[in-house]
mmCIF file of C-alpha atoms in Angstrom:
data_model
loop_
_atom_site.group_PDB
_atom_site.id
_atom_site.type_symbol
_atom_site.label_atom_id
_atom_site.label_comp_id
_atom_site.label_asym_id
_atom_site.label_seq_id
_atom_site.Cartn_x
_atom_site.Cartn_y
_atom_site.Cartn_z
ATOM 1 C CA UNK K 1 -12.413 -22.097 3.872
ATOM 2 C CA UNK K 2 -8.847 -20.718 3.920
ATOM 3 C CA UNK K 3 -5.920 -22.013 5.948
ATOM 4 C CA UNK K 4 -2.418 -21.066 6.017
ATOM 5 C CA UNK K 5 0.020 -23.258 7.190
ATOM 6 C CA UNK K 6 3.929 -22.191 7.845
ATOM 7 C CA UNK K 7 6.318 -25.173 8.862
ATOM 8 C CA UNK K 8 10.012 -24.360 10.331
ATOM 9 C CA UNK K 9 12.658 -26.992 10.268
ATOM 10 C CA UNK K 10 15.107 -24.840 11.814
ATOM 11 C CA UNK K 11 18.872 -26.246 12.685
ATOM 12 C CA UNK K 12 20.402 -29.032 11.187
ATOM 13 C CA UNK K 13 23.275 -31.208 11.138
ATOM 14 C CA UNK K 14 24.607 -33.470 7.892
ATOM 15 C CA UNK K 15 23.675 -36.598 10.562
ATOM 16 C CA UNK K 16 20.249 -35.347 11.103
ATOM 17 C CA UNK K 17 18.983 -35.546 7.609
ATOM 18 C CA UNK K 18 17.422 -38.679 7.822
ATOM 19 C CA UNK K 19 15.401 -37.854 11.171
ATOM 20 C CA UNK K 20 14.461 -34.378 9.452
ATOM 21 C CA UNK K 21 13.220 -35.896 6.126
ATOM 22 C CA UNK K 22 10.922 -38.221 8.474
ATOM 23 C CA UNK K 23 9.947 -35.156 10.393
ATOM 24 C CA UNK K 24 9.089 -33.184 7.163
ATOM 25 C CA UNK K 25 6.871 -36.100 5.799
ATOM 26 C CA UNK K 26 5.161 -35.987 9.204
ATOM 27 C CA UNK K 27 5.077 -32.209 8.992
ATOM 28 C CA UNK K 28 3.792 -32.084 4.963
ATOM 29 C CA UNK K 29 1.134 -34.832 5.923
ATOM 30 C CA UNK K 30 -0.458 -32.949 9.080
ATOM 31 C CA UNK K 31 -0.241 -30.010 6.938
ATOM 32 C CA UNK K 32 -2.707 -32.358 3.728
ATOM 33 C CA UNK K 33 -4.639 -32.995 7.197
ATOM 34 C CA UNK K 34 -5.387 -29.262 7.518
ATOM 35 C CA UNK K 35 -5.837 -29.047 3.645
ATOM 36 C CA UNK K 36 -8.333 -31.696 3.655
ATOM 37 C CA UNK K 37 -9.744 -30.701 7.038
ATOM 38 C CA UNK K 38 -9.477 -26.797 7.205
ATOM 39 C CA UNK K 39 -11.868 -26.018 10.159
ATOM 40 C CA UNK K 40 -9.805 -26.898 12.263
ATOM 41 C CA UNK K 41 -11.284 -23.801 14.361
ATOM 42 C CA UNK K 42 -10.144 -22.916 18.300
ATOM 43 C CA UNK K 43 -13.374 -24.344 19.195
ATOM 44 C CA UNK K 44 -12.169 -27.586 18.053
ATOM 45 C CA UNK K 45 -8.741 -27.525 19.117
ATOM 46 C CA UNK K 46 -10.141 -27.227 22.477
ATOM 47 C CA UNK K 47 -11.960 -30.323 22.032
ATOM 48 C CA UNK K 48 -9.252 -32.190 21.141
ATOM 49 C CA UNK K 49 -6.626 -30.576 23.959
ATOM 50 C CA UNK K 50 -9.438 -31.161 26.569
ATOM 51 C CA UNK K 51 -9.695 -34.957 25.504
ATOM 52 C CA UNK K 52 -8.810 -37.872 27.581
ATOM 53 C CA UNK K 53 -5.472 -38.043 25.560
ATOM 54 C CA UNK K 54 -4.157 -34.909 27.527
ATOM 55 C CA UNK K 55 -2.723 -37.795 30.663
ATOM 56 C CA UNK K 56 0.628 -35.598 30.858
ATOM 57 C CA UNK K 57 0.245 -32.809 33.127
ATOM 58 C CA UNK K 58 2.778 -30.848 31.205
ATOM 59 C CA UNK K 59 0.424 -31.397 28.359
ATOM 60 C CA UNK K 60 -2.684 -30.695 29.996
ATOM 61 C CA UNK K 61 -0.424 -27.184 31.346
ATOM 62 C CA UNK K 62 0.021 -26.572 27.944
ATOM 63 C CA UNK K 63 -3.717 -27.279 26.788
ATOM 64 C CA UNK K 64 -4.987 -24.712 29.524
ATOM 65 C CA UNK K 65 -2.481 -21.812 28.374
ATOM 66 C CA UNK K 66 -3.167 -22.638 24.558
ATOM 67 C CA UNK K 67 -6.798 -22.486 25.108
ATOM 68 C CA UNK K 68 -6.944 -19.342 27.509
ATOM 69 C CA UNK K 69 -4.420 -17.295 24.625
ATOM 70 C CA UNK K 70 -6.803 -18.764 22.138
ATOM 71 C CA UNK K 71 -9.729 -16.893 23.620
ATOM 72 C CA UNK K 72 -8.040 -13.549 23.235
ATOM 73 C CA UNK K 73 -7.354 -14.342 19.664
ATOM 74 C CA UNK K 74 -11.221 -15.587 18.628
ATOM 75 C CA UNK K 75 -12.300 -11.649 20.274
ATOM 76 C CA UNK K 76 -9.360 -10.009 18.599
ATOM 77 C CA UNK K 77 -10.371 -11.447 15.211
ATOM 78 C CA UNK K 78 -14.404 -10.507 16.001
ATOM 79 C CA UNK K 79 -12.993 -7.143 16.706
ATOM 80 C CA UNK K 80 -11.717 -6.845 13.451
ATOM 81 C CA UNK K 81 -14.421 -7.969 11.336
ATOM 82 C CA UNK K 82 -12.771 -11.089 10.054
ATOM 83 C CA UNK K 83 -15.324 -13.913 9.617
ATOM 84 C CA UNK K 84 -15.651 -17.415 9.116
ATOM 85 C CA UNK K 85 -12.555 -19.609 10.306
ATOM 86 C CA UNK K 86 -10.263 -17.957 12.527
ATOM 87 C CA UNK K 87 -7.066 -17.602 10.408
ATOM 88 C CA UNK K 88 -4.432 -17.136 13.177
ATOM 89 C CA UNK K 89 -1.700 -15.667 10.655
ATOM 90 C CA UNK K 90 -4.094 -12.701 9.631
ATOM 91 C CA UNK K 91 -4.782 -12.027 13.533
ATOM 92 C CA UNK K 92 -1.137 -11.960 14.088
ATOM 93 C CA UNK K 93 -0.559 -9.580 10.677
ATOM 94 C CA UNK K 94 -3.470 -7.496 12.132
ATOM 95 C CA UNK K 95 -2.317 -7.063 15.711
ATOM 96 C CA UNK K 96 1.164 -6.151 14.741
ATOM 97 C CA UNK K 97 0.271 -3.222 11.896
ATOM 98 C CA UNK K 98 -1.661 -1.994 14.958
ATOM 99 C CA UNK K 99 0.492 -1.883 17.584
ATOM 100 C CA UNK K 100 3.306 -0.604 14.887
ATOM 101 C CA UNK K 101 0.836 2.305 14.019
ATOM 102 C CA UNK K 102 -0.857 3.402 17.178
ATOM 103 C CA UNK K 103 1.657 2.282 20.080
ATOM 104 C CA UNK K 104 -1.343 1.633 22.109
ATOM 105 C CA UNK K 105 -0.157 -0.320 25.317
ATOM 106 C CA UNK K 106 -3.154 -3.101 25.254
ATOM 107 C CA UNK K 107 -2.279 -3.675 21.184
ATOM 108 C CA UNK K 108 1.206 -4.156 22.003
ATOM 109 C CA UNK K 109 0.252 -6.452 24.711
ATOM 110 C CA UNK K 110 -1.998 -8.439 22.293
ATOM 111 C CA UNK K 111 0.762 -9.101 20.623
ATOM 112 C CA UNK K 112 2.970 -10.074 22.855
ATOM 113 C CA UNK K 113 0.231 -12.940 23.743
ATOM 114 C CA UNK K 114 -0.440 -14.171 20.132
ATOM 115 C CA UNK K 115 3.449 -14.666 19.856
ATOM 116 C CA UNK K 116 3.616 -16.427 23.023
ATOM 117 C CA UNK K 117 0.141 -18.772 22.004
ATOM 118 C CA UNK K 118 2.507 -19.123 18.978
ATOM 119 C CA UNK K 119 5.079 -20.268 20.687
ATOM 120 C CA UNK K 120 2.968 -22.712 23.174
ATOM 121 C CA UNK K 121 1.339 -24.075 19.711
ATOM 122 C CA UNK K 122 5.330 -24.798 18.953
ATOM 123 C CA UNK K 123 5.767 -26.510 22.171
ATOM 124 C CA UNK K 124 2.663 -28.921 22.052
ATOM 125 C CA UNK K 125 3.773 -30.087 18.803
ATOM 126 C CA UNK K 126 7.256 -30.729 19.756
ATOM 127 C CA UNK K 127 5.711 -32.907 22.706
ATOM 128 C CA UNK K 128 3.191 -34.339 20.035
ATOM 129 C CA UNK K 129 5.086 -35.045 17.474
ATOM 130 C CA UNK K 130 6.920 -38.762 18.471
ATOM 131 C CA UNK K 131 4.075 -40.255 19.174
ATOM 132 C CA UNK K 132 3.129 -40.106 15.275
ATOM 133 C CA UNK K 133 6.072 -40.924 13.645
ATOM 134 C CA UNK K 134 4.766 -43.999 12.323
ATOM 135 C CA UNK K 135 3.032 -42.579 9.773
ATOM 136 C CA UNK K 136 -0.267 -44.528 10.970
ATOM 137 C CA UNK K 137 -3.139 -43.856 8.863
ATOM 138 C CA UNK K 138 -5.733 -41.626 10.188
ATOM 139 C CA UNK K 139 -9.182 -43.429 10.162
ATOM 140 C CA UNK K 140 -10.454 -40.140 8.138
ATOM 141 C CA UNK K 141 -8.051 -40.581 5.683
ATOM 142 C CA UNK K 142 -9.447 -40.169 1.941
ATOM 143 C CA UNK K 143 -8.314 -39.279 -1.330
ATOM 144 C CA UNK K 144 -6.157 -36.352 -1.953
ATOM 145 C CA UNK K 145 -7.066 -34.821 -5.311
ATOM 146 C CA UNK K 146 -3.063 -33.865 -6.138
ATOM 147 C CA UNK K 147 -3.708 -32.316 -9.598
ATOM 148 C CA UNK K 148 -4.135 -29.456 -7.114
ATOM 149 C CA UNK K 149 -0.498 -29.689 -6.135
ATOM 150 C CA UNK K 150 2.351 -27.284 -7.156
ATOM 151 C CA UNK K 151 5.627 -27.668 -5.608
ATOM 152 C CA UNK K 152 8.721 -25.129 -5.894
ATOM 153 C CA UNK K 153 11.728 -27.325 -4.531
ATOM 154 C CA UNK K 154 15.371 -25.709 -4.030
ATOM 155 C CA UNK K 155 18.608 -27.557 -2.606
ATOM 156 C CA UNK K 156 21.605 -25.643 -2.941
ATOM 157 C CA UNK K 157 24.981 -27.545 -2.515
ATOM 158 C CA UNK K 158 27.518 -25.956 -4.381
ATOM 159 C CA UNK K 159 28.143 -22.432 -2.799
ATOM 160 C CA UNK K 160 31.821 -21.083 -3.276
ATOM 161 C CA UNK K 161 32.506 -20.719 0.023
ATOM 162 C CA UNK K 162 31.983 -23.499 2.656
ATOM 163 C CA UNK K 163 29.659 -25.729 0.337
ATOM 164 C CA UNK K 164 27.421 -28.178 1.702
ATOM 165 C CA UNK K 165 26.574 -31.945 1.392
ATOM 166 C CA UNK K 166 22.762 -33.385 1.154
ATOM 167 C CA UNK K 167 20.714 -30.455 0.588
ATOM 168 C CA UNK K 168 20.706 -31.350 -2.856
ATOM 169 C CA UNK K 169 19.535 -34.842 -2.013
ATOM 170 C CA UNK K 170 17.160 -33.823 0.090
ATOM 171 C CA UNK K 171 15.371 -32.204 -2.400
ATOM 172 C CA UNK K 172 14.891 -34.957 -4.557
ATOM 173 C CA UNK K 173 13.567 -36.679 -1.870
ATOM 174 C CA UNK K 174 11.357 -34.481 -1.557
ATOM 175 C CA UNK K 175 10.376 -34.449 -5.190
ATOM 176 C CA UNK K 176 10.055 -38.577 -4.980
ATOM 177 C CA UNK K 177 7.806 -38.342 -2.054
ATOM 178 C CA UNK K 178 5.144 -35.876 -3.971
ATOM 179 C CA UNK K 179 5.566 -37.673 -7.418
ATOM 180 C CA UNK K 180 5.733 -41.588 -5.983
ATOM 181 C CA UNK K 181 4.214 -41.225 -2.497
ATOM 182 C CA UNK K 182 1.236 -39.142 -3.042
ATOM 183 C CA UNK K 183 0.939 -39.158 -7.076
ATOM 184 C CA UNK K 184 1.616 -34.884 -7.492
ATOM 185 C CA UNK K 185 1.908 -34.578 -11.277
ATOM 186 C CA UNK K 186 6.276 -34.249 -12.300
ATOM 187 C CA UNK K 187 4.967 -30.990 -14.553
ATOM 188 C CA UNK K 188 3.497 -29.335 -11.044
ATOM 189 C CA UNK K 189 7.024 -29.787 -9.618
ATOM 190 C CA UNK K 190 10.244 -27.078 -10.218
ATOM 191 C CA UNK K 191 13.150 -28.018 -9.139
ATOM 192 C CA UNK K 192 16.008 -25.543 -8.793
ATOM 193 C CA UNK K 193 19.455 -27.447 -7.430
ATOM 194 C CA UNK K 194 23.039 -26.210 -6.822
ATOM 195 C CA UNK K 195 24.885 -29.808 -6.940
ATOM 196 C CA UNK K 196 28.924 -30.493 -6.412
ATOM 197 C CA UNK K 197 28.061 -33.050 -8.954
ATOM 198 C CA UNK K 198 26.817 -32.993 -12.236
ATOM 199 C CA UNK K 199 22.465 -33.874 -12.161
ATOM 200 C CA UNK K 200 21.857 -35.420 -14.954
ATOM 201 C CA UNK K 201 18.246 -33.856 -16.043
ATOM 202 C CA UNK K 202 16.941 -30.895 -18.072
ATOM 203 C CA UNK K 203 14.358 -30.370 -16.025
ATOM 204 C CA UNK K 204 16.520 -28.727 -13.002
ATOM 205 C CA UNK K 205 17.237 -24.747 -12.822
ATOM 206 C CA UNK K 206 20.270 -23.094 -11.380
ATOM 207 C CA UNK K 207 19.094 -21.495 -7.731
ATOM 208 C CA UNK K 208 20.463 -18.155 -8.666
ATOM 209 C CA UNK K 209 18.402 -15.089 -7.332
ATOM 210 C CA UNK K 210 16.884 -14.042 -10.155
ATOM 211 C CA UNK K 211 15.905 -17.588 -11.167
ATOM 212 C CA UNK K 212 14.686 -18.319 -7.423
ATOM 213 C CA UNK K 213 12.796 -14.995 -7.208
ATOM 214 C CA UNK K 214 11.501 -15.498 -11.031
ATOM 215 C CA UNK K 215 10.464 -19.267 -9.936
ATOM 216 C CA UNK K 216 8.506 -17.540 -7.068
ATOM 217 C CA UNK K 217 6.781 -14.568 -8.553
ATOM 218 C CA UNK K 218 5.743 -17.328 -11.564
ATOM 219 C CA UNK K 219 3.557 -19.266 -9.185
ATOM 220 C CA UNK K 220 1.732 -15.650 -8.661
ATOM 221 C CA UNK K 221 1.447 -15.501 -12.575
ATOM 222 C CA UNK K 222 0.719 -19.312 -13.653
ATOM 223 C CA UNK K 223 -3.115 -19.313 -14.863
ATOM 224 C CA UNK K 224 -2.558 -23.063 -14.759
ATOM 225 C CA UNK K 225 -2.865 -22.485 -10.282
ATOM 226 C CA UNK K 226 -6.397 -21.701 -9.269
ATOM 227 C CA UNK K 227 -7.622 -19.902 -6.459
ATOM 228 C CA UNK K 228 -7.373 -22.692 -3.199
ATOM 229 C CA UNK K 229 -4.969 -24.499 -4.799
ATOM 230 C CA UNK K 230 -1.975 -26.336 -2.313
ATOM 231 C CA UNK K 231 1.437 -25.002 -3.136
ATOM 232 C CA UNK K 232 4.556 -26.309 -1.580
ATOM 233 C CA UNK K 233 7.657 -24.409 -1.400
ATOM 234 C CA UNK K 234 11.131 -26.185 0.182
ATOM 235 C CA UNK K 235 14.218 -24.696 0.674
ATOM 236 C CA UNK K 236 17.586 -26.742 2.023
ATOM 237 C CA UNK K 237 20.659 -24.415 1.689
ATOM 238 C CA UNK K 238 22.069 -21.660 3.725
ATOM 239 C CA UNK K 239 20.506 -18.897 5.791
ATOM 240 C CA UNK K 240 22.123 -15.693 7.222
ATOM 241 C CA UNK K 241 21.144 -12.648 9.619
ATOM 242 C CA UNK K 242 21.919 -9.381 9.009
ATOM 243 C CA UNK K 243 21.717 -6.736 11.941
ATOM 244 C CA UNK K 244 19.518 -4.066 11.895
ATOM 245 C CA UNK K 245 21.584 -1.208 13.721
ATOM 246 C CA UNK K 246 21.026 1.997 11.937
ATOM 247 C CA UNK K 247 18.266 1.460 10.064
ATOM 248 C CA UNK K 248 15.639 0.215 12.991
ATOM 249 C CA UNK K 249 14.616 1.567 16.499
ATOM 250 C CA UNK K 250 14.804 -1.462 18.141
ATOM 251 C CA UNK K 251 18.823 -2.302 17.606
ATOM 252 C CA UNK K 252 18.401 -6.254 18.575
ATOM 253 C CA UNK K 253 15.893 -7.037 15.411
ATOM 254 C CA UNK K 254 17.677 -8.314 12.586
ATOM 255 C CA UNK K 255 16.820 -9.644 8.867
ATOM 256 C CA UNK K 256 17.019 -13.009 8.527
ATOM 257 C CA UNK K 257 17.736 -13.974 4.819
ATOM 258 C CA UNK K 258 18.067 -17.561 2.366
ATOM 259 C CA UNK K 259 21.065 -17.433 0.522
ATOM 260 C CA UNK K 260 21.444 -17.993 -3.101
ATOM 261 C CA UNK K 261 24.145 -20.311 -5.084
ATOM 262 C CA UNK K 262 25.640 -17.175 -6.167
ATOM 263 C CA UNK K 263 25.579 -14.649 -3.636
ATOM 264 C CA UNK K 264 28.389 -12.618 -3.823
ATOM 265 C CA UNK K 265 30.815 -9.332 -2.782
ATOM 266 C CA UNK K 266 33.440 -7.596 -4.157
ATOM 267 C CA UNK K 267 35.259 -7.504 -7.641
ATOM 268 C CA UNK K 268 32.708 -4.754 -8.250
ATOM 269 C CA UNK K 269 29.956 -7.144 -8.953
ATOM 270 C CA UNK K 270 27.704 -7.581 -5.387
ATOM 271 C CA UNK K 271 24.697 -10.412 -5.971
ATOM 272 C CA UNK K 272 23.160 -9.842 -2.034
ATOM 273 C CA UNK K 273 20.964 -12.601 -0.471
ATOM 274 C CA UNK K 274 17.239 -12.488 -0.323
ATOM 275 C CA UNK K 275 15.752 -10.698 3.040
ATOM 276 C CA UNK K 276 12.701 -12.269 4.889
ATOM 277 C CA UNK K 277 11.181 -8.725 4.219
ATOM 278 C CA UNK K 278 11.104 -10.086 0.012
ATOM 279 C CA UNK K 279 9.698 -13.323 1.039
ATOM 280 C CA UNK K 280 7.398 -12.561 2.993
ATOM 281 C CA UNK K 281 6.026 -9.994 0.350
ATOM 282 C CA UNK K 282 6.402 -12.399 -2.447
ATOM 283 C CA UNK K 283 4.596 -15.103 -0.365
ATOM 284 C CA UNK K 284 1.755 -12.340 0.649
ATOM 285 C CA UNK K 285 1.293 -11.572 -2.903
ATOM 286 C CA UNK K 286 0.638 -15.393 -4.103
ATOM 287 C CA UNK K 287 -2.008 -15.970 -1.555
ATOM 288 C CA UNK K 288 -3.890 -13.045 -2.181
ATOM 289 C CA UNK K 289 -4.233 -14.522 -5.771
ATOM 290 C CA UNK K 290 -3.962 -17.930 -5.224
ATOM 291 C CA UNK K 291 -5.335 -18.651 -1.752
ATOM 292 C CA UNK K 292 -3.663 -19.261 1.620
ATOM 293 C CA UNK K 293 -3.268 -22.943 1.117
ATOM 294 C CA UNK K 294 0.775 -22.346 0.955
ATOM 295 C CA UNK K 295 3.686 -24.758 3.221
ATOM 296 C CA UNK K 296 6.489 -23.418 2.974
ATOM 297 C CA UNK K 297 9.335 -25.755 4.371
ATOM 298 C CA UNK K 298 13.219 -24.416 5.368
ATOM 299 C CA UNK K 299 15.569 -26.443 6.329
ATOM 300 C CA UNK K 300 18.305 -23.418 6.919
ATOM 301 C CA UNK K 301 19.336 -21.740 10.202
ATOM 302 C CA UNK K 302 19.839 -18.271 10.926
ATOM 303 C CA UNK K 303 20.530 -18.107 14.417
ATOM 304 C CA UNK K 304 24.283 -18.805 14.445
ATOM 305 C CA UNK K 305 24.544 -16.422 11.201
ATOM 306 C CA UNK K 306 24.979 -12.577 12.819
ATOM 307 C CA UNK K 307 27.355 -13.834 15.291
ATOM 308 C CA UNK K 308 29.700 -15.698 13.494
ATOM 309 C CA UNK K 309 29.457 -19.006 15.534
ATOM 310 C CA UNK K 310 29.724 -21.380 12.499
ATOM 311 C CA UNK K 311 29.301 -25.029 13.446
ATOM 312 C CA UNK K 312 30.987 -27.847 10.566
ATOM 313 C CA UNK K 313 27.578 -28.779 9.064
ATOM 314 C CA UNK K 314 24.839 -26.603 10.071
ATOM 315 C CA UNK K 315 23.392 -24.933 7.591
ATOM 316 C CA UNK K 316 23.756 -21.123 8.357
ATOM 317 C CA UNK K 317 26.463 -19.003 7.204
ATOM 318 C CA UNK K 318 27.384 -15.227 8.048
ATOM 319 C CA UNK K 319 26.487 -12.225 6.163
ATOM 320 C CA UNK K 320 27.850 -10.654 3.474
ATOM 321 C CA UNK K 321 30.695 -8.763 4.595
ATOM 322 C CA UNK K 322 29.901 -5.632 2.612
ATOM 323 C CA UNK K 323 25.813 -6.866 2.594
ATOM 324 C CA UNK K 324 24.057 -4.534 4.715
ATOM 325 C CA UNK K 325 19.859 -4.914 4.850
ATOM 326 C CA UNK K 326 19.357 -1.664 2.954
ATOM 327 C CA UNK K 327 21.592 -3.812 -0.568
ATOM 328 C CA UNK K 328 19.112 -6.320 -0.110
ATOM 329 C CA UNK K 329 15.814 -4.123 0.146
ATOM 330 C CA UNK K 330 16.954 -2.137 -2.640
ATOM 331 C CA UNK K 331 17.235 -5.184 -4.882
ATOM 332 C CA UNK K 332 13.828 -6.423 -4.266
ATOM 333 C CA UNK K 333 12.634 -3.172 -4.946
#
């Protein structure tokens, strides 16, 4: 059965990096959990929330919301004839072309609840997640077949303006914890890195645009990945948000976008960064041919991007000054 699993670093500091790389192998192995374990329906999750593990009373709060929001997302997905294992990204897809195409009050108001059981799901985890940094081993642990493994893994450094220090290493971790820790084949593994210092291997690509879209749309393309395959995608670099005023109804959405090693304005040359709106497409377009069995990891920020509010070592950076979302849609068109 089908699974799709989305992880979030969000913001981070240089002095973070080894907390977050501990976080991301705890992240990357509950995600192999769902891979191995996929029905991991609402039916079960209640199961587990409604266990004698839930002591905390905010956890047991939490439980009782997640489970009641859970509910309305098991008749939603009945209602639309989707079968088998509740996939909660294709409810949430679902619900929001809806209430985008009818404005129907109780549609809208689905939606509103999926985001907020997406949020609670957030939450739990967040509370969850200390008590299994150890990296015990589950009892149900078996083997991983990792010739099913493809990884895309970009670390961008060297940016012209305000460059940054460890994304590039943070990605080879990354690299040595699928090849050494878990045995994923080097061949199943690109690498694109933007170092301040020379890399000394052949096997590393630039993380222009074109290359990182290219890289991207390959996995789509490679007859080598079959249907249900596990894909990995990382990204450690720069993020950005670009406003939306003028081109959307609703004047507080924005585009959040990664941002290339050579993004850049002026001189009569203008290489824009690469919207959410072109990921998300991309990403839609390799599961639909390669199955839904895709993490995709960023450790980038956004949130400090449209304002301007640039703290020494987080890893967001504003816009383009002459970038506007309608450059960046046009590219990816």
């Amino acid at each position: 059965m089908s699974t799709s699993t989305r992880i979030t670093t969000g913001t981070t500091t240089e002095g973070q990096l080894p907390a977050l790389f501990n976080a991301v192998c705890f992240a990357f192995k509950n995600a192999l959990n769902g891979i191995l374990y996929p029905r991991r329906q609402h039916q079960q999750m209640e199961t587990s929330y409604s266990s004698n593990e839930c002591r905390s009373p905010e956890i047991e709060a939490l439980a009782r919301e997640i489970l009641l929001l859970e509910r309305l997302e098991a008749q939603l997905a009945t209602e639309y004839g989707m079968t088998g294992d509740i996939d909660s990204v294709e409810v949430f897809d679902e619900t929001k072309a809806r209430a985008f195409s009818t404005n129907d009050e109780n549609t809208i108001s689905a939606l509103k609840d999926l985001h907020s059981l997406y949020q609670l799901r957030l939450r739990m985890s967040s509370i969850q997640l200390p008590r299994y940094l150890n990296f015990e081993e589950s009892p149900r642990t078996r083997h991983v077949d990792t010739s099913r493994f493809w990884a895309v893994l970009i670390g961008i450094d060297a940016y012209e303006c305000n460059p940054l220090h460890g994304c590039v290493r943070d990605a080879l971790l990354m690299e040595r914890y699928l090849t050494e820790d878990i045995s994923v084949p080097k061949h199943r593994i690109q690498s694109l890195l933007g170092s301040n210092e020379r890399v000394s291997s052949s096997n590393y690509h630039i993380p222009t645009r074109v290359n990182i879209i290219q890289t991207l749309v390959g996995l789509m393309n490679n007859a080598e990945i079959q249907s249900g395959d596990n894909i990995i995608i990382y990204f450690a670099g720069y993020g950005s948000a670009y406003s939306t005023a003028g081109y959307c109804s609703n004047p507080m959405d924005s585009i959040e976008a990664l941002c290339p090693i050579d993004r850049t304005e002026g001189n009569g040359s203008h290489i824009p960064d690469i919207s959410d709106r072109e990921i998300n497409v991309i990403l839609q377009n390799i599961s639909r041919v390669k199955g839904h069995h895709i993490t995709f990891i960023l450790d980038c920020s956004h949130s400090a991007a449209a304002t301007g509010d640039l703290k020494q070592g987080v890893r967001t950076i504003p816009p383009l000054s002459n970038g506007s979302p309608k450059n960046m849609l046009d590219v990816a068109d």
